[in-house]
């Protein structure tokens, strides 16, 4: 095998697929990336796979001799990232393939040699039956993931909650994530908005039928990696999603991501969202975040509690934090408050996560009792609902 390619192309594609390489592989070969050189297409394909998440990326190169090899992902990444920009040549002698060959990496600055492992030992990525793809607007996916991923659980004992529940219902995409303490739900359009004439828009966006609806739960880890692929998309692009009983595949240009689906019934989260509220509060989101960041310096790491005191008479909410052995902090900010005066406690981190994801200048909070779910929604921009369970205040 012998390929000549750009250091920048190799570095960028290698960096992407290496994110699917496990840090503690169950089999030594999984610590490697698979490199396939295709002379007919003058193309190099890189693959990383941990048996659950797979990432594959292709780029153009001058393929003088084609071949297949796997190389240690971390070492290869470290070497390529440090090489100067310019041409990089990767090669090994075909007669060495009886054993694991020494692969030579030549650049403007010098030469490295790495021991490779034959590509035949590398596991195949799962194959999804290629029926018609679901085309999802990149902008809608970005918006939905930004507003939901942070709320997914990290507790592996609650497998279904470690994912984001994605539903397409005709022209709507809905993203939901919960860890049992908070819930984030985002609704976006399943149709890419265009600036074309009405006739062209109808042709480019045919109506979505009921057969194209779906409901799946995808691991949050896979979707965080999908965000990296989406960041490479051009404005107005769509990504192709293929689904079968056990797997999903996202494809965007020369990049694709394969992930298992999460099994089990996702909680009926719509039942958790109250319909009626006793009091409301509208605040400036930026001011609220800044105040929380200041008072959180003195929060007690055991409970991470901030107390809200709503005063409808002077149209203010007071944020207070008390750490018995350290001290206390208190700040007041103006707010539009409807309803009786009220005290309620929150986990600062959960509250901050939601406020940072709610992309609007003003946020509306809706309350009932001091131990009942609270809803926060933006007054403009994305259609997002953030439910957070209060923390009991103990005197």
Coordinates of C-alpha atoms in Angstrom, one line a residue, residues 61-369:
X61 CA -5.9 11.1 -1.8
X62 CA -3.4 9.9 -4.4
X63 CA -3.5 6.1 -4.1
X64 CA -0.4 4.6 -5.8
X65 CA -1.0 1.1 -4.3
X66 CA -4.2 0.1 -2.6
X67 CA -4.4 -1.8 0.6
X68 CA -6.0 -2.3 4.0
X69 CA -4.3 -1.9 7.4
X70 CA -5.2 -0.9 11.0
X71 CA -3.0 1.4 13.1
X72 CA -3.0 2.4 16.8
X73 CA -5.4 5.3 16.9
X74 CA -3.9 7.3 19.7
X75 CA -0.3 7.1 18.4
X76 CA -1.3 7.8 14.9
X77 CA -3.4 10.8 16.0
X78 CA -0.5 12.2 18.1
X79 CA 1.9 11.8 15.1
X80 CA -0.3 13.3 12.4
X81 CA -1.5 16.2 14.5
X82 CA 2.2 17.3 15.1
X83 CA 3.3 17.0 11.5
X84 CA 3.7 20.2 9.4
X85 CA 1.1 21.0 6.8
X86 CA 1.9 19.5 3.4
X87 CA 2.0 16.1 1.8
X88 CA 2.1 12.9 3.9
X89 CA 3.0 9.5 2.5
X90 CA 1.8 6.3 4.2
X91 CA 3.1 3.0 2.9
X92 CA 4.1 -0.6 3.7
X93 CA 5.6 -3.4 1.7
X94 CA 3.1 -6.0 0.5
X95 CA 5.4 -8.9 1.3
X96 CA 5.3 -7.9 4.9
X97 CA 1.6 -8.7 5.1
X98 CA 2.2 -12.2 6.3
X99 CA 3.0 -10.7 9.6
X100 CA 1.9 -7.3 11.1
X101 CA 3.9 -4.9 8.9
X102 CA 5.8 -1.8 9.8
X103 CA 3.9 1.1 8.3
X104 CA 6.1 4.1 7.3
X105 CA 4.8 7.7 7.6
X106 CA 6.9 10.2 5.6
X107 CA 6.4 14.0 5.8
X108 CA 8.4 17.1 5.1
X109 CA 9.9 16.9 8.6
X110 CA 11.0 13.3 8.7
X111 CA 9.9 9.6 9.0
X112 CA 7.9 7.6 11.5
X113 CA 7.3 3.8 11.6
X114 CA 4.3 2.2 13.3
X115 CA 3.5 -1.5 13.7
X116 CA 0.2 -2.1 12.0
X117 CA -2.3 -5.0 12.3
X118 CA -3.9 -6.7 9.3
X119 CA -7.3 -5.2 8.4
X120 CA -9.0 -8.5 8.0
X121 CA -9.1 -8.8 11.8
X122 CA -11.1 -5.6 12.2
X123 CA -14.8 -6.1 12.9
X124 CA -17.3 -5.0 10.2
X125 CA -19.6 -2.1 11.0
X126 CA -23.3 -3.3 11.4
X127 CA -25.2 -3.1 8.1
X128 CA -28.6 -1.4 8.0
X129 CA -31.1 -2.6 5.3
X130 CA -31.0 0.4 2.9
X131 CA -34.6 1.3 2.4
X132 CA -35.6 4.9 1.7
X133 CA -33.7 7.3 4.0
X134 CA -35.3 9.7 6.4
X135 CA -34.0 13.2 5.4
X136 CA -33.6 15.4 8.5
X137 CA -32.6 19.1 8.2
X138 CA -29.2 19.7 9.8
X139 CA -30.5 23.0 11.4
X140 CA -33.4 21.2 13.1
X141 CA -31.1 18.5 14.4
X142 CA -28.6 21.0 15.8
X143 CA -31.4 22.9 17.5
X144 CA -33.0 19.8 19.0
X145 CA -29.7 18.3 20.2
X146 CA -28.5 21.6 21.8
X147 CA -31.8 21.8 23.7
X148 CA -32.0 18.1 24.9
X149 CA -28.7 16.3 25.1
X150 CA -27.6 17.9 28.3
X151 CA -30.6 16.4 30.2
X152 CA -29.9 12.7 29.3
X153 CA -28.8 10.5 32.2
X154 CA -25.3 9.3 32.8
X155 CA -26.5 6.3 34.9
X156 CA -25.9 3.2 32.9
X157 CA -28.3 1.2 35.1
X158 CA -31.1 3.2 33.5
X159 CA -30.1 2.4 30.0
X160 CA -33.1 3.9 28.2
X161 CA -32.6 7.3 30.0
X162 CA -29.0 7.5 28.7
X163 CA -30.4 8.3 25.2
X164 CA -32.4 11.0 23.5
X165 CA -35.9 10.0 22.4
X166 CA -36.5 11.3 18.8
X167 CA -39.9 11.3 17.2
X168 CA -40.9 12.4 13.7
X169 CA -44.6 13.1 13.4
X170 CA -45.3 14.4 9.8
X171 CA -43.6 17.8 9.6
X172 CA -42.4 17.9 13.3
X173 CA -39.3 16.6 15.0
X174 CA -39.4 16.2 18.7
X175 CA -36.4 15.6 21.0
X176 CA -36.8 14.5 24.6
X177 CA -34.2 13.7 27.3
X178 CA -34.6 13.1 31.0
X179 CA -32.5 11.8 33.9
X180 CA -35.3 11.6 36.4
X181 CA -34.6 15.0 37.9
X182 CA -35.2 17.2 34.9
X183 CA -36.7 16.8 31.4
X184 CA -36.0 18.7 28.2
X185 CA -38.3 18.6 25.2
X186 CA -37.6 20.5 21.9
X187 CA -39.9 20.6 18.9
X188 CA -38.5 21.7 15.5
X189 CA -39.6 21.5 11.9
X190 CA -38.9 18.3 10.0
X191 CA -38.9 20.3 6.8
X192 CA -35.9 22.5 5.8
X193 CA -37.1 26.1 5.3
X194 CA -36.1 27.5 1.9
X195 CA -36.2 30.9 0.2
X196 CA -37.4 29.5 -3.1
X197 CA -40.6 30.2 -4.9
X198 CA -43.7 28.3 -3.7
X199 CA -43.6 25.9 -6.7
X200 CA -39.9 25.1 -6.2
X201 CA -40.5 24.7 -2.5
X202 CA -43.2 22.1 -3.1
X203 CA -40.9 20.2 -5.4
X204 CA -37.9 20.2 -3.1
X205 CA -40.0 19.5 0.0
X206 CA -42.6 16.8 -0.8
X207 CA -45.2 16.3 1.9
X208 CA -44.1 13.9 4.7
X209 CA -46.5 10.9 4.9
X210 CA -47.4 8.8 8.0
X211 CA -45.1 6.0 6.7
X212 CA -42.2 8.3 7.2
X213 CA -43.0 8.8 10.9
X214 CA -40.7 7.1 13.4
X215 CA -39.9 6.9 17.1
X216 CA -36.4 5.9 18.3
X217 CA -34.1 6.3 21.3
X218 CA -30.5 6.9 20.4
X219 CA -27.6 6.9 22.9
X220 CA -26.5 10.4 23.9
X221 CA -22.9 9.5 23.4
X222 CA -23.6 8.8 19.7
X223 CA -25.5 12.0 19.3
X224 CA -22.7 14.1 20.8
X225 CA -20.4 12.7 18.1
X226 CA -23.1 13.4 15.5
X227 CA -22.9 17.0 16.5
X228 CA -19.2 17.0 15.4
X229 CA -20.4 15.8 11.9
X230 CA -23.2 18.3 11.8
X231 CA -20.7 21.1 12.4
X232 CA -19.2 20.3 9.0
X233 CA -22.5 20.7 7.2
X234 CA -23.3 23.6 4.9
X235 CA -26.3 25.8 5.5
X236 CA -29.5 24.3 4.3
X237 CA -28.2 20.7 4.1
X238 CA -30.1 17.6 5.3
X239 CA -28.6 14.4 6.8
X240 CA -29.8 11.0 5.8
X241 CA -31.0 8.6 8.6
X242 CA -31.4 4.9 8.0
X243 CA -33.1 2.8 10.7
X244 CA -33.6 -0.9 11.3
X245 CA -34.6 -3.0 14.3
X246 CA -31.3 -2.6 16.1
X247 CA -29.2 0.1 14.4
X248 CA -29.3 3.6 13.1
X249 CA -27.0 5.2 10.5
X250 CA -26.5 8.9 9.9
X251 CA -24.9 9.9 6.6
X252 CA -23.7 13.4 5.6
X253 CA -21.5 13.6 2.5
X254 CA -18.4 11.4 3.1
X255 CA -19.0 10.9 6.8
X256 CA -21.3 8.4 8.5
X257 CA -22.1 7.4 12.1
X258 CA -23.5 4.0 13.1
X259 CA -25.0 3.4 16.5
X260 CA -27.1 0.8 18.2
X261 CA -30.6 1.9 19.3
X262 CA -31.6 1.7 22.9
X263 CA -34.2 -1.0 23.7
X264 CA -37.2 -0.5 26.0
X265 CA -40.1 1.8 26.4
X266 CA -39.2 5.4 26.9
X267 CA -41.2 7.1 29.7
X268 CA -44.4 8.9 28.7
X269 CA -42.9 12.3 29.5
X270 CA -45.9 14.4 28.3
X271 CA -47.8 13.1 31.4
X272 CA -45.2 14.7 33.6
X273 CA -45.8 18.3 32.3
X274 CA -48.5 20.1 34.3
X275 CA -51.2 21.9 32.4
X276 CA -52.2 24.5 35.0
X277 CA -50.0 26.7 37.3
X278 CA -50.6 28.9 40.3
X279 CA -47.9 31.5 39.6
X280 CA -45.6 32.7 36.8
X281 CA -42.3 34.6 36.6
X282 CA -40.6 36.2 33.6
X283 CA -36.9 37.1 33.9
X284 CA -34.0 38.2 31.8
X285 CA -32.1 35.0 31.0
X286 CA -28.6 36.5 30.9
X287 CA -29.1 38.4 34.2
X288 CA -30.4 35.2 35.8
X289 CA -27.4 33.2 34.6
X290 CA -24.9 35.9 35.8
X291 CA -26.5 36.0 39.2
X292 CA -26.5 32.2 39.6
X293 CA -22.8 32.1 38.6
X294 CA -21.9 34.6 41.3
X295 CA -23.9 33.1 44.2
X296 CA -22.9 29.5 43.2
X297 CA -19.3 30.3 44.3
X298 CA -20.7 29.7 47.9
X299 CA -23.0 26.8 47.2
X300 CA -22.6 23.7 49.4
X301 CA -21.3 20.9 47.2
X302 CA -23.5 18.4 49.1
X303 CA -26.8 19.7 47.9
X304 CA -25.8 22.5 45.4
X305 CA -28.9 24.3 46.5
X306 CA -30.1 27.8 45.5
X307 CA -33.3 29.3 47.0
X308 CA -35.6 31.5 45.0
X309 CA -37.8 34.0 46.9
X310 CA -40.4 35.5 44.7
X311 CA -41.9 38.8 45.8
X312 CA -44.7 40.0 43.6
X313 CA -45.0 43.3 45.6
X314 CA -41.6 44.7 44.5
X315 CA -41.4 42.6 41.3
X316 CA -38.1 40.9 42.4
X317 CA -36.8 37.4 42.8
X318 CA -34.0 36.9 45.3
X319 CA -31.4 34.2 44.8
X320 CA -29.8 33.0 48.0
X321 CA -27.2 30.3 48.8
X322 CA -26.0 29.2 52.2
X323 CA -23.0 26.9 53.0
X324 CA -22.8 26.5 56.7
X325 CA -19.1 26.3 57.1
X326 CA -18.3 28.8 54.3
X327 CA -20.8 31.6 54.4
X328 CA -23.7 32.8 52.3
X329 CA -24.6 34.9 49.2
X330 CA -27.7 36.7 48.1
X331 CA -28.7 38.6 44.9
X332 CA -32.0 40.1 43.7
X333 CA -33.0 40.7 40.1
X334 CA -36.2 42.3 38.7
X335 CA -38.9 39.9 37.4
X336 CA -42.5 40.0 36.2
X337 CA -44.3 37.9 38.9
X338 CA -48.0 36.9 38.9
X339 CA -49.3 35.1 41.9
X340 CA -48.6 34.9 45.7
X341 CA -45.1 35.4 47.2
X342 CA -43.3 32.1 47.2
X343 CA -40.1 30.2 48.1
X344 CA -38.6 27.3 46.2
X345 CA -35.2 25.5 46.0
X346 CA -33.3 24.2 43.0
X347 CA -30.1 22.3 42.2
X348 CA -28.0 25.1 40.7
X349 CA -26.3 22.9 38.1
X350 CA -29.6 21.6 36.7
X351 CA -31.0 25.1 36.6
X352 CA -27.9 26.5 34.9
X353 CA -27.9 23.7 32.3
X354 CA -31.5 24.5 31.3
X355 CA -31.0 28.3 31.2
X356 CA -28.0 28.0 28.9
X357 CA -29.9 25.7 26.5
X358 CA -33.0 28.0 26.5
X359 CA -31.9 30.4 23.7
X360 CA -34.0 33.5 24.3
X361 CA -33.6 36.8 26.0
X362 CA -36.6 36.3 28.3
X363 CA -37.6 33.1 30.1
X364 CA -40.9 32.2 31.6
X365 CA -41.0 30.1 34.8
X366 CA -44.3 28.4 35.8
X367 CA -44.8 27.2 39.4
X368 CA -47.3 25.3 41.6
X369 CA -46.2 24.0 45.0

